[in-house]
Amino acid sequence: MEILVFLSGLIALGGIYAMLAVALNVNGGLLGLWDLGVVGYFAVGAYSYTLLTIDAPEGLGLPMIAGVIGSVIITGLLSLFIGYTSLRLQSEYLLITTFAFAEIIRIVAGNEEWLTNGNIGFFGLEKPFQEFIPGANYMLFFTGLVLLSLAIFYFFAQRLADSPMGRYMRAIRENEIVTQSIGKKIFATKLKVFVLSSSMVGLVGCFYVWYMSIIAPNMFTSAITFTVWTALVLGGIGNNRGAVIGAFVLILVQEATRFIPVPAEYSVVLAGLRQFVSGMMLILVLRFLPQGLIAEKFKSVEKLFKFHDNSLILEPKGVGKNAASQGAE
Amino acid sequence: MLQVKELSKNFGGVQAVKNVTLEVNKGEIVGLIGPNGAGKTTLFNMISLFMPSNSGEISFLDEKIDTSTPETVVGKGLLRTFQTPVGFSKLTLLENLMVVPPNESEGLFSIFYKKKKIIRTEREHYDKVCALLRQFNLYEKRNELAENLSAAELKLLELCRQLMANPKIMLLDEPASGVNPSMLDKMVQHILRLRSEGMTFLVIDHNLGFIYRICDRIYCLANGELIASGTPEEISNNEKVKSVYLGAS
Ligand SMILES: Nc1ncnc2c1ncn2[C@@H]1O[C@H](COP(=O)(O)OP(=O)(O)O)[C@@H](O)[C@H]1O
Ligand SMILES: [Mg+2]
């Protein structure tokens, strides 16, 4: 039983990272934004949820569902502000700005004690449906909840990627100037997608709070951002399946290093080993599978919507006037 | 149709375009020649509003467009191509073109509540794209990625892509460079056919043979300034143009 609980905990953590990777893929993968602010939106979502749901005087004591919705809205509004001010920047500058923003969030969380209880944070936080499911079984239930939510994320992201919007986002990723030259309003699109992706990350923040049942600023270091990006690159950027698989592989391998039996005095070395293992994996994958474990798939509209060209039989009006004569050569 | 009045642009100390005035009438094919660095591409960048000008006026269809945005002028029917076409490398040819028409389905959530409508518009665009690809002999490659095309095919794809936006006038930046003679013949046929269907062109190129073949009138630019304009015949006999071209190459 214990091993089962442990394993399911591992899967839950993997699922949380997988959701983050899917959300980041919308932004970084499909749209090609160099966004290093992941942990920032994650922290904002987690803190908003916590402050909305814990009892007064620290919080507002709202029901969990209100906390979840509220955290998504707050993260969305904040990312609207960040996006509006920084999305006109070129990639490298966007990268620095978003990274700085995430650091600011963590520092604010550590210092504004009246709001966040500083570096101590809050602990013993409630988990959803905890009162109905006793003890050891709860972890299994929670893992199920994470996986269900991951499935919804995945379904949504996949639909988006396959839709005309997904195609348009990939066009922006490939070449902004050309996309502008065909009359598209790029900035508005980037802003919409940025807010969507950040709000998704904010929502995952709630799961993280449930998983940890504590919240403190040191849970939100930039290591999270890099882990999510690593997972995405590992699995295959631009590809939802890759995002999910990359996240699970990375988390499982990282956690597996805990089980290497070493004497206590080497434990610090071992902690370093985790970074080393992730780095090595990334290098090996990029060397031998530059597209990631699963390369971005190119689905033809013909397959997606089961189109087949019947202009051979029925000549379309307009552009196709000379098609038959020209096509013959 | 397109009027440019005393347009200027400088980059730091370099005056890339100096007081250029030119005009393109409906249905014309107008050439813009000049040695490398003459300011031709810069002029295109300003007309398509990718770059602000320092002074001067641009009007299109009798409306001043100087303060407009690139998207708006595209909507009015002013399209341009790029000197080095790349396309959307990781998109298929079909996608490269289907992404062009203004599409209400390009909303974050529309795939969930207007699926029927999306399929209908996709179908319309798909038919239009297939017909266009056939015309340009790219149909067989419709499901290939743009990065797998040759340079000449990319030029054709670039032209197709901008055609999808229903241009009234098309600014072509070096459509003939790097294109072999037989492809060039096809390019000429396509341009002439499009003109006969009512389209207007302003064409930059170094290949004077190509320019003389298709253009009604030609402007010659050197060091940012217009040094000559006239029919192909006049330009080919113009001493200034000759000296610029002999001097440059
Ligand atoms: N973005 C830019 N920044 C600085 N200088 C530029 C820029 N674009 C063009 N130039 C300069 O302007 C001049 C004209 O360039 P360009 O318009 O590309 O010439 P052409 O297309 O006729 O070969 C050149 O001297 C070039 O170096
Ligand atoms: Mg040029």
Coordinates of C-alpha atoms and ligand atoms in Angstrom, one line a residue:
Chain A
M1 CA 0.0 0.0 0.0
E2 CA 2.7 2.4 0.9
I3 CA 4.5 2.0 -2.3
L4 CA 1.2 2.6 -4.1
V5 CA 0.7 5.8 -2.3
F6 CA 4.2 6.8 -3.0
L7 CA 3.9 6.0 -6.7
S8 CA 0.6 7.8 -7.0
G9 CA 2.2 10.8 -5.4
L10 CA 4.9 10.7 -8.0
I11 CA 2.3 10.5 -10.8
A12 CA 0.4 13.4 -9.3
L13 CA 3.6 15.5 -9.3
G14 CA 4.3 14.4 -12.9
G15 CA 0.7 15.3 -13.8
I16 CA 1.1 18.8 -12.4
Y17 CA 4.2 19.4 -14.4
A18 CA 2.6 17.9 -17.4
M19 CA -0.3 20.4 -17.1
L20 CA 2.3 23.2 -16.8
A21 CA 4.1 21.9 -19.9
V22 CA 0.9 21.7 -21.9
A23 CA 0.0 25.3 -20.8
L24 CA 3.5 26.5 -21.7
N25 CA 3.3 24.7 -25.0
V26 CA 0.4 26.9 -26.0
N27 CA 2.6 29.9 -25.4
G28 CA 6.1 28.9 -26.0
G29 CA 5.5 25.9 -28.4
L30 CA 2.7 27.0 -30.7
L31 CA 3.2 30.8 -30.6
G32 CA 6.9 30.7 -30.0
L33 CA 7.0 33.2 -27.2
W34 CA 10.2 33.0 -25.1
D35 CA 8.4 33.1 -21.8
L36 CA 10.4 32.5 -18.7
G37 CA 7.7 33.7 -16.3
V38 CA 6.0 30.3 -15.8
V39 CA 6.7 30.1 -12.1
G40 CA 5.4 33.7 -11.7
Y41 CA 1.9 32.9 -12.9
F42 CA 2.1 29.6 -11.0
A43 CA 2.9 31.5 -7.8
V44 CA 0.2 34.1 -8.4
G45 CA -2.4 31.3 -9.0
A46 CA -1.3 29.4 -5.9
Y47 CA -1.2 32.5 -3.6
S48 CA -4.5 33.9 -5.0
Y49 CA -6.2 30.5 -4.3
T50 CA -4.8 30.3 -0.8
L51 CA -5.7 33.8 0.2
L52 CA -9.2 33.5 -1.2
T53 CA -9.9 30.2 0.6
I54 CA -8.2 30.2 4.0
D55 CA -10.1 31.5 6.9
A56 CA -10.1 35.1 8.1
P57 CA -8.1 37.1 9.2
E58 CA -5.4 35.9 6.8
G59 CA -7.8 35.0 4.0
L60 CA -11.3 35.5 2.8
G61 CA -12.6 32.0 3.6
L62 CA -14.3 31.5 0.3
P63 CA -15.3 28.1 -0.9
M64 CA -12.7 26.1 -2.9
I65 CA -14.4 26.5 -6.2
A66 CA -14.5 30.3 -5.8
G67 CA -10.9 30.1 -4.9
V68 CA -10.0 28.2 -8.1
I69 CA -12.1 30.5 -10.3
G70 CA -10.7 33.6 -8.6
S71 CA -7.1 32.4 -8.9
V72 CA -7.6 32.0 -12.7
I73 CA -9.1 35.4 -13.0
I74 CA -6.4 37.1 -11.0
T75 CA -3.6 35.4 -12.9
G76 CA -5.3 36.3 -16.1
L77 CA -5.6 40.0 -15.2
L78 CA -2.1 40.2 -14.1
S79 CA -0.8 38.5 -17.2
L80 CA -2.9 40.8 -19.3
F81 CA -1.0 43.7 -17.7
I82 CA 2.4 42.0 -18.2
G83 CA 1.6 41.0 -21.7
Y84 CA 0.4 44.4 -22.7
T85 CA 3.6 46.0 -21.5
S86 CA 6.1 43.5 -22.7
L87 CA 4.8 41.5 -25.7
R88 CA 6.0 44.1 -28.1
L89 CA 9.5 43.3 -27.2
Q90 CA 11.7 41.0 -29.3
S91 CA 12.3 37.5 -28.0
E92 CA 15.4 38.0 -25.9
Y93 CA 13.9 41.0 -24.2
L94 CA 10.7 39.3 -23.5
L95 CA 12.6 36.5 -22.0
I96 CA 14.4 38.8 -19.6
T97 CA 11.2 40.7 -18.7
T98 CA 9.2 37.7 -17.9
F99 CA 12.0 36.1 -15.9
A100 CA 12.3 39.3 -13.9
F101 CA 8.6 39.4 -13.3
A102 CA 8.6 35.9 -11.9
E103 CA 11.5 36.9 -9.5
I104 CA 9.6 40.0 -8.4
I105 CA 6.6 37.9 -7.6
R106 CA 8.7 35.5 -5.4
I107 CA 10.3 38.4 -3.6
V108 CA 7.0 40.2 -3.0
A109 CA 5.6 36.9 -1.6
G110 CA 8.6 36.7 0.7
N111 CA 8.4 40.3 2.0
E112 CA 4.8 41.4 2.1
E113 CA 4.1 39.6 5.4
W114 CA 0.7 41.2 6.0
L115 CA -0.5 39.5 2.9
T116 CA 1.5 36.3 2.4
N117 CA 2.9 35.7 5.8
G118 CA 6.3 36.1 4.4
N119 CA 8.8 33.3 4.2
I120 CA 6.8 31.1 6.5
G121 CA 3.8 31.1 4.2
F122 CA 0.8 29.0 5.2
F123 CA 0.6 25.3 6.0
G124 CA -2.0 22.6 6.8
L125 CA -4.0 23.8 3.8
E126 CA -7.1 21.8 2.9
K127 CA -7.4 19.6 -0.1
P128 CA -10.6 19.0 -2.1
F129 CA -13.0 16.3 -0.9
Q130 CA -10.5 15.4 1.8
E131 CA -13.3 14.9 4.4
F132 CA -14.9 12.1 2.3
I133 CA -11.9 10.0 1.5
P134 CA -9.9 8.7 4.5
G135 CA -6.2 8.6 4.9
A136 CA -4.1 6.7 2.5
N137 CA -6.7 6.4 -0.2
Y138 CA -6.8 10.2 -0.6
M139 CA -3.5 10.3 -2.6
L140 CA -5.0 7.9 -5.1
F141 CA -8.1 10.0 -5.4
F142 CA -6.0 13.2 -5.8
T143 CA -3.9 11.6 -8.5
G144 CA -7.1 10.7 -10.3
L145 CA -8.2 14.3 -10.0
V146 CA -4.9 15.5 -11.4
L147 CA -5.0 13.1 -14.3
L148 CA -8.6 14.0 -15.1
S149 CA -7.6 17.7 -15.2
L150 CA -4.6 16.9 -17.3
A151 CA -6.8 15.1 -19.7
I152 CA -9.0 18.2 -20.0
F153 CA -6.0 20.4 -20.5
Y154 CA -4.7 18.1 -23.1
F155 CA -8.0 17.9 -25.0
F156 CA -8.4 21.6 -25.0
A157 CA -4.8 22.3 -26.1
Q158 CA -5.0 19.7 -28.8
R159 CA -8.3 21.2 -30.2
L160 CA -6.7 24.6 -30.2
A161 CA -3.5 23.3 -31.9
D162 CA -5.6 21.7 -34.7
S163 CA -7.9 24.6 -35.2
P164 CA -7.4 27.5 -37.6
M165 CA -6.2 29.5 -34.6
G166 CA -3.4 26.9 -34.0
R167 CA -2.3 27.3 -37.6
Y168 CA -2.3 31.0 -37.2
M169 CA -0.3 30.8 -34.0
R170 CA 2.3 28.6 -35.7
A171 CA 2.5 31.1 -38.6
I172 CA 3.4 33.8 -36.1
R173 CA 6.0 31.5 -34.6
E174 CA 7.5 30.8 -38.0
N175 CA 7.6 34.4 -39.2
E176 CA 6.1 37.5 -37.5
I177 CA 6.9 39.9 -40.3
V178 CA 5.3 37.7 -43.0
T179 CA 2.3 37.2 -40.8
Q180 CA 1.9 40.9 -40.5
S181 CA 2.3 41.3 -44.3
I182 CA -0.9 39.3 -44.9
G183 CA -2.8 41.6 -42.7
K184 CA -3.0 39.9 -39.3
K185 CA -3.1 41.8 -36.0
I186 CA -0.3 40.0 -34.3
F187 CA -0.1 41.9 -31.0
A188 CA -3.7 41.3 -30.1
T189 CA -3.3 37.6 -30.9
K190 CA -0.2 37.3 -28.8
L191 CA -1.8 39.0 -25.9
K192 CA -4.9 36.7 -26.0
V193 CA -2.8 33.6 -26.2
F194 CA -0.4 34.8 -23.5
V195 CA -3.3 35.5 -21.1
L196 CA -4.8 32.1 -21.8
S197 CA -1.6 30.2 -21.3
S198 CA -0.8 32.1 -18.1
S199 CA -4.3 31.6 -16.7
M200 CA -3.9 27.8 -17.3
V201 CA -0.6 27.9 -15.3
G202 CA -2.5 29.9 -12.6
L203 CA -5.1 27.1 -12.4
V204 CA -2.3 24.5 -12.0
G205 CA -1.1 26.6 -9.1
C206 CA -4.2 25.4 -7.2
F207 CA -3.3 21.8 -7.7
Y208 CA 0.2 22.5 -6.5
V209 CA -1.2 24.0 -3.3
W210 CA -3.4 20.9 -2.8
Y211 CA -0.5 18.6 -3.5
M212 CA 1.9 20.3 -1.1
S213 CA -0.7 21.4 1.4
I214 CA 1.6 24.3 2.3
I215 CA 2.6 27.4 0.4
A216 CA 5.8 29.4 0.8
P217 CA 7.9 31.6 -1.5
N218 CA 10.7 29.1 -1.7
M219 CA 8.4 26.7 -3.6
F220 CA 8.4 29.1 -6.5
T221 CA 12.0 29.4 -7.6
S222 CA 13.0 29.7 -11.2
A223 CA 14.0 26.0 -11.1
I224 CA 10.3 25.3 -11.8
T225 CA 10.3 27.4 -15.0
F226 CA 13.4 25.6 -16.2
T227 CA 12.0 22.2 -15.3
V228 CA 8.9 22.9 -17.4
W229 CA 10.9 24.2 -20.3
T230 CA 13.2 21.2 -20.1
A231 CA 10.2 18.9 -20.1
L232 CA 8.8 20.6 -23.2
V233 CA 12.1 20.6 -25.1
L234 CA 12.7 17.0 -24.0
G235 CA 9.3 15.8 -25.1
G236 CA 9.1 17.8 -28.3
I237 CA 8.3 21.5 -28.5
G238 CA 5.1 22.4 -30.2
N239 CA 3.5 19.1 -29.5
N240 CA 1.1 18.4 -26.6
R241 CA 1.8 14.7 -26.4
G242 CA 5.5 15.5 -26.2
A243 CA 4.8 18.0 -23.5
V244 CA 3.0 15.4 -21.3
I245 CA 5.6 12.6 -22.0
G246 CA 8.5 14.9 -21.4
A247 CA 7.1 16.1 -18.1
F248 CA 6.5 12.6 -16.8
V249 CA 9.8 11.3 -17.9
L250 CA 11.7 14.2 -16.4
I251 CA 9.9 14.0 -13.1
L252 CA 10.2 10.3 -12.8
V253 CA 13.9 10.3 -13.6
Q254 CA 14.5 13.2 -11.2
E255 CA 12.7 11.5 -8.4
A256 CA 14.3 8.1 -9.1
T257 CA 17.7 9.6 -8.2
R258 CA 16.4 9.7 -4.6
F259 CA 16.6 5.9 -4.5
I260 CA 20.3 5.6 -5.3
P261 CA 21.6 4.1 -2.1
V262 CA 24.4 6.4 -0.8
P263 CA 25.8 7.1 2.6
A264 CA 24.3 10.2 4.3
E265 CA 27.5 12.3 3.8
Y266 CA 27.0 12.1 0.0
S267 CA 23.4 13.4 0.1
V268 CA 24.4 16.9 -1.0
V269 CA 26.2 15.4 -4.0
L270 CA 23.1 13.4 -4.8
A271 CA 21.0 16.5 -4.8
G272 CA 23.3 17.9 -7.4
L273 CA 23.0 14.7 -9.3
R274 CA 19.3 15.5 -10.1
Q275 CA 20.3 18.6 -12.0
F276 CA 23.0 16.7 -13.7
V277 CA 20.7 14.0 -14.8
S278 CA 18.2 16.5 -16.2
G279 CA 21.0 18.3 -18.0
M280 CA 22.4 15.1 -19.4
M281 CA 19.0 14.0 -20.6
L282 CA 18.5 17.3 -22.4
I283 CA 21.9 17.2 -24.0
L284 CA 21.4 13.6 -25.2
V285 CA 17.9 14.2 -26.6
L286 CA 19.0 17.4 -28.3
R287 CA 22.0 15.6 -29.8
F288 CA 20.2 12.6 -31.1
L289 CA 16.5 13.7 -31.4
P290 CA 16.7 17.5 -31.9
Q291 CA 12.9 17.6 -32.3
G292 CA 12.4 16.0 -28.9
L293 CA 11.2 12.5 -28.0
I294 CA 8.1 13.1 -30.1
A295 CA 8.5 15.5 -33.1
E296 CA 5.8 18.1 -33.8
K297 CA 3.2 16.3 -36.1
F298 CA 1.9 17.9 -39.2
K299 CA -1.7 17.0 -39.7
S300 CA -3.0 18.0 -43.0
V301 CA -6.3 19.9 -43.2
E302 CA -7.2 17.2 -45.6
K303 CA -7.0 14.6 -42.9
L304 CA -8.3 16.8 -40.1
F305 CA -11.5 17.7 -41.8
K306 CA -11.6 14.8 -44.3
F307 CA -11.4 17.2 -47.3
H308 CA -10.5 16.0 -50.7
D309 CA -9.9 18.2 -53.6
N310 CA -12.9 17.8 -56.0
S311 CA -11.9 20.8 -58.2
L312 CA -11.0 18.2 -60.8
I313 CA -14.7 17.5 -61.2
L314 CA -16.2 20.8 -60.2
E315 CA -14.2 23.8 -61.3
P316 CA -14.4 26.4 -58.5
K317 CA -15.1 30.0 -59.5
G318 CA -12.7 32.8 -59.4
V319 CA -9.0 32.0 -59.0
G320 CA -9.3 28.6 -60.6
K321 CA -10.3 29.8 -64.1
N322 CA -7.1 28.6 -65.8
A323 CA -6.4 25.7 -63.5
A324 CA -7.0 22.9 -65.9
S325 CA -4.9 24.3 -68.8
Q326 CA -2.0 25.3 -66.5
G327 CA -2.1 22.2 -64.4
A328 CA -1.8 20.0 -67.5
E329 CA 1.9 20.6 -68.1
Chain B
M1 CA -3.8 54.2 -57.6
L2 CA -0.6 54.5 -55.6
Q3 CA 1.1 57.9 -55.1
V4 CA 4.4 58.5 -53.3
K5 CA 5.3 62.1 -52.8
E6 CA 8.7 63.3 -51.7
L7 CA 9.3 60.3 -49.5
S8 CA 12.6 60.3 -47.5
K9 CA 14.2 58.0 -45.0
N10 CA 17.5 58.1 -43.3
F11 CA 19.2 55.5 -41.0
G12 CA 21.5 57.5 -38.8
G13 CA 23.8 59.2 -41.2
V14 CA 22.7 57.2 -44.3
Q15 CA 20.1 58.8 -46.4
A16 CA 18.6 55.6 -47.9
V17 CA 15.7 57.3 -49.7
K18 CA 15.7 61.0 -50.8
N19 CA 12.6 62.8 -51.9
V20 CA 11.3 60.1 -54.1
T21 CA 8.1 60.8 -56.0
L22 CA 6.4 58.2 -58.0
E23 CA 3.0 57.0 -59.2
V24 CA 1.5 53.7 -60.2
N25 CA -1.8 53.7 -62.1
K26 CA -4.4 51.0 -62.1
G27 CA -3.6 48.0 -64.3
E28 CA 0.0 49.1 -64.9
I29 CA 3.2 47.1 -64.3
V30 CA 5.8 49.5 -63.1
G31 CA 9.4 48.6 -62.6
L32 CA 11.8 49.9 -60.0
I33 CA 15.5 49.4 -60.8
G34 CA 18.7 50.5 -59.3
P35 CA 22.0 49.1 -58.0
N36 CA 22.3 47.3 -54.7
G37 CA 21.8 49.6 -51.7
A38 CA 19.9 52.1 -53.9
G39 CA 17.0 52.2 -51.4
K40 CA 14.4 50.1 -53.3
T41 CA 13.6 47.7 -50.5
T42 CA 13.5 50.6 -48.0
L43 CA 11.0 52.3 -50.3
F44 CA 8.8 49.2 -50.2
N45 CA 9.1 49.0 -46.5
M46 CA 7.8 52.5 -46.2
I47 CA 4.9 52.1 -48.7
S48 CA 3.8 48.9 -46.9
L49 CA 4.1 50.8 -43.6
F50 CA 6.6 48.3 -42.1
M51 CA 8.9 51.3 -41.5
P52 CA 7.9 54.9 -40.8
S53 CA 9.2 57.5 -43.3
N54 CA 11.0 60.6 -42.2
S55 CA 9.0 62.9 -44.5
G56 CA 6.7 62.7 -47.5
E57 CA 3.3 61.3 -48.3
I58 CA 1.9 58.0 -49.4
S59 CA -1.6 57.7 -50.8
F60 CA -3.3 54.6 -52.0
L61 CA -6.7 54.7 -53.7
D62 CA -6.9 58.4 -53.2
E63 CA -6.5 58.1 -49.4
K64 CA -3.5 59.1 -47.4
I65 CA -2.1 56.0 -45.6
D66 CA 1.0 57.4 -43.9
T67 CA -0.4 57.0 -40.4
S68 CA -2.1 53.8 -41.0
T69 CA -0.9 50.3 -39.9
P70 CA 0.4 47.4 -42.1
E71 CA -2.8 45.4 -41.4
T72 CA -5.0 48.2 -42.6
V73 CA -3.3 48.7 -45.9
V74 CA -3.3 45.0 -46.5
G75 CA -7.1 45.1 -45.9
K76 CA -7.3 47.8 -48.6
G77 CA -5.5 45.6 -51.1
L78 CA -1.9 46.7 -50.9
L79 CA 0.4 43.6 -50.6
R80 CA 4.1 43.2 -50.8
T81 CA 6.5 40.3 -51.1
F82 CA 10.0 40.0 -49.5
Q83 CA 13.4 40.0 -51.2
T84 CA 14.3 36.7 -49.5
P85 CA 11.2 34.7 -49.2
V86 CA 11.1 32.1 -46.5
G87 CA 7.5 31.3 -46.1
F88 CA 6.3 29.7 -42.9
S89 CA 9.0 26.9 -43.0
K90 CA 7.3 24.5 -40.7
L91 CA 3.9 24.8 -42.2
T92 CA 2.7 22.8 -45.2
L93 CA 2.0 24.6 -48.5
L94 CA -1.7 24.2 -47.8
E95 CA -1.3 25.8 -44.4
N96 CA 0.9 28.5 -45.7
L97 CA -2.0 29.7 -47.9
M98 CA -5.0 28.8 -45.8
V99 CA -3.7 30.9 -42.9
V100 CA -4.1 34.1 -45.1
P101 CA -7.8 34.9 -45.5
P102 CA -9.2 36.9 -42.6
N103 CA -10.8 34.2 -40.5
E104 CA -13.4 34.6 -37.8
S105 CA -12.5 31.1 -36.7
E106 CA -9.2 32.3 -35.4
G107 CA -10.5 32.6 -31.9
L108 CA -9.2 30.8 -28.9
F109 CA -12.5 29.0 -28.2
S110 CA -14.3 29.1 -31.5
I111 CA -13.5 25.5 -32.3
F112 CA -15.8 24.5 -29.5
Y113 CA -18.9 26.4 -30.4
K114 CA -18.7 27.0 -34.1
K115 CA -17.3 23.9 -35.5
K116 CA -19.8 23.6 -38.4
K117 CA -19.1 27.1 -39.5
I118 CA -15.4 26.6 -39.3
I119 CA -15.5 23.5 -41.4
R120 CA -17.5 25.4 -44.0
T121 CA -15.1 28.3 -44.3
E122 CA -12.1 26.0 -44.2
R123 CA -13.7 24.1 -47.0
E124 CA -14.1 27.3 -49.1
H125 CA -10.5 28.4 -48.4
Y126 CA -9.2 24.9 -49.1
D127 CA -10.9 24.9 -52.6
K128 CA -9.5 28.3 -53.4
V129 CA -6.0 27.3 -52.2
C130 CA -6.0 24.1 -54.3
A131 CA -7.0 26.0 -57.4
L132 CA -4.3 28.5 -56.8
L133 CA -1.6 25.8 -56.2
R134 CA -2.6 24.1 -59.4
Q135 CA -2.2 27.3 -61.3
F136 CA 1.3 27.6 -60.0
N137 CA 2.2 24.0 -60.4
L138 CA 2.7 23.5 -56.7
Y139 CA -0.4 21.3 -56.1
E140 CA 1.5 18.0 -55.9
K141 CA 3.5 19.4 -53.0
R142 CA 0.6 20.8 -51.1
N143 CA 1.2 18.6 -48.0
E144 CA 5.0 19.3 -47.9
L145 CA 6.6 21.7 -45.6
A146 CA 7.6 25.0 -47.1
E147 CA 11.2 24.4 -45.9
N148 CA 11.5 21.6 -48.5
L149 CA 10.8 23.9 -51.5
S150 CA 13.5 25.2 -53.8
A151 CA 14.3 28.9 -53.8
A152 CA 12.3 29.4 -57.0
E153 CA 9.3 27.5 -55.7
L154 CA 9.4 29.6 -52.6
K155 CA 9.1 32.7 -54.7
L156 CA 6.0 31.2 -56.3
L157 CA 4.6 30.3 -52.9
E158 CA 5.3 33.8 -51.7
L159 CA 3.4 35.2 -54.7
C160 CA 0.5 32.7 -54.1
R161 CA 0.4 33.6 -50.4
Q162 CA 0.0 37.3 -51.0
L163 CA -2.5 36.6 -53.8
M164 CA -4.7 34.9 -51.2
A165 CA -5.2 38.3 -49.5
N166 CA -6.9 39.6 -52.6
P167 CA -4.5 42.3 -53.6
K168 CA -5.3 45.2 -55.8
I169 CA -1.7 46.2 -56.1
M170 CA 1.3 44.0 -55.5
L171 CA 4.7 45.2 -54.7
L172 CA 7.2 42.5 -55.7
D173 CA 10.7 42.6 -54.3
E174 CA 13.1 40.9 -56.7
P175 CA 10.8 38.1 -57.9
A176 CA 13.3 37.0 -60.6
S177 CA 16.5 36.8 -58.6
G178 CA 17.7 33.2 -58.3
V179 CA 15.1 31.9 -60.6
N180 CA 16.2 29.9 -63.6
P181 CA 15.2 30.9 -67.2
S182 CA 12.4 28.5 -67.6
M183 CA 10.9 29.3 -64.2
L184 CA 11.4 33.0 -65.1
D185 CA 9.2 32.5 -68.2
K186 CA 6.5 31.1 -66.0
M187 CA 6.8 34.0 -63.6
V188 CA 6.4 36.4 -66.5
Q189 CA 3.3 34.5 -67.6
H190 CA 1.8 34.6 -64.2
I191 CA 2.4 38.3 -63.7
L192 CA 1.0 39.1 -67.1
R193 CA -2.0 36.9 -66.6
L194 CA -2.7 38.5 -63.2
R195 CA -2.5 41.9 -64.8
S196 CA -4.9 40.9 -67.5
E197 CA -7.3 40.0 -64.6
G198 CA -7.0 43.5 -63.3
M199 CA -4.1 43.5 -60.9
T200 CA -1.5 46.3 -60.7
F201 CA 2.2 45.7 -60.0
L202 CA 5.3 47.6 -58.8
V203 CA 8.3 45.4 -59.4
I204 CA 11.8 45.6 -58.1
D205 CA 14.5 43.6 -59.9
H206 CA 18.0 43.6 -61.1
N207 CA 17.3 41.5 -64.1
L208 CA 16.8 44.2 -66.7
G209 CA 15.7 41.8 -69.4
F210 CA 12.9 40.6 -67.1
I211 CA 11.9 44.2 -66.2
Y212 CA 11.9 45.4 -69.8
R213 CA 9.8 42.4 -70.8
I214 CA 7.0 43.0 -68.4
C215 CA 6.9 46.7 -67.4
D216 CA 5.0 49.6 -69.0
R217 CA 7.1 52.2 -67.2
I218 CA 10.3 52.1 -65.1
Y219 CA 11.8 54.2 -62.4
C220 CA 15.5 54.1 -61.7
L221 CA 16.8 54.7 -58.3
A222 CA 20.5 55.4 -57.3
N223 CA 21.8 56.3 -53.9
G224 CA 18.2 56.9 -52.7
E225 CA 17.4 59.3 -55.5
L226 CA 15.3 58.9 -58.6
I227 CA 17.6 59.5 -61.5
A228 CA 15.3 58.5 -64.4
S229 CA 11.9 57.3 -65.3
G230 CA 10.2 56.3 -68.6
T231 CA 9.2 53.5 -70.9
P232 CA 11.6 50.5 -71.1
E233 CA 12.9 51.9 -74.3
E234 CA 13.7 55.3 -72.8
I235 CA 15.3 53.7 -69.8
S236 CA 17.4 51.4 -71.8
N237 CA 18.8 54.3 -73.8
N238 CA 19.2 56.6 -70.8
E239 CA 22.8 57.6 -70.2
K240 CA 22.5 58.0 -66.5
V241 CA 21.0 54.6 -66.1
K242 CA 23.7 53.1 -68.2
S243 CA 26.4 54.7 -66.2
V244 CA 24.9 53.7 -62.9
Y245 CA 24.6 50.1 -64.0
L246 CA 28.0 49.9 -65.6
G247 CA 29.6 51.7 -62.6
A248 CA 27.9 49.4 -60.2
S249 CA 28.6 46.0 -61.8
Ligands
LIG1 N1 17.1 48.7 -41.2 C1 18.2 49.4 -41.7 N2 19.0 50.1 -40.8 C2 20.1 50.8 -41.3 N3 20.4 50.9 -42.6 C3 19.6 50.3 -43.5 C4 18.4 49.5 -43.1 N4 17.8 49.0 -44.2 C5 18.5 49.5 -45.2 N5 19.6 50.3 -44.8 C6 20.5 50.9 -45.7 O1 19.8 51.7 -46.6 C7 20.4 51.6 -47.9 C8 19.3 51.1 -48.9 O2 19.1 49.7 -48.7 P1 18.0 48.9 -49.5 O3 16.7 49.6 -49.4 O4 17.9 47.5 -48.9 O5 18.6 48.8 -50.9 P2 18.1 48.0 -52.2 O6 16.9 47.2 -51.8 O7 17.9 49.0 -53.2 O8 19.3 47.1 -52.5 C9 21.6 50.7 -47.8 O9 22.7 51.6 -47.7 C10 21.4 50.0 -46.5 O10 22.6 49.7 -45.9
MG2 MG 16.6 45.2 -51.8

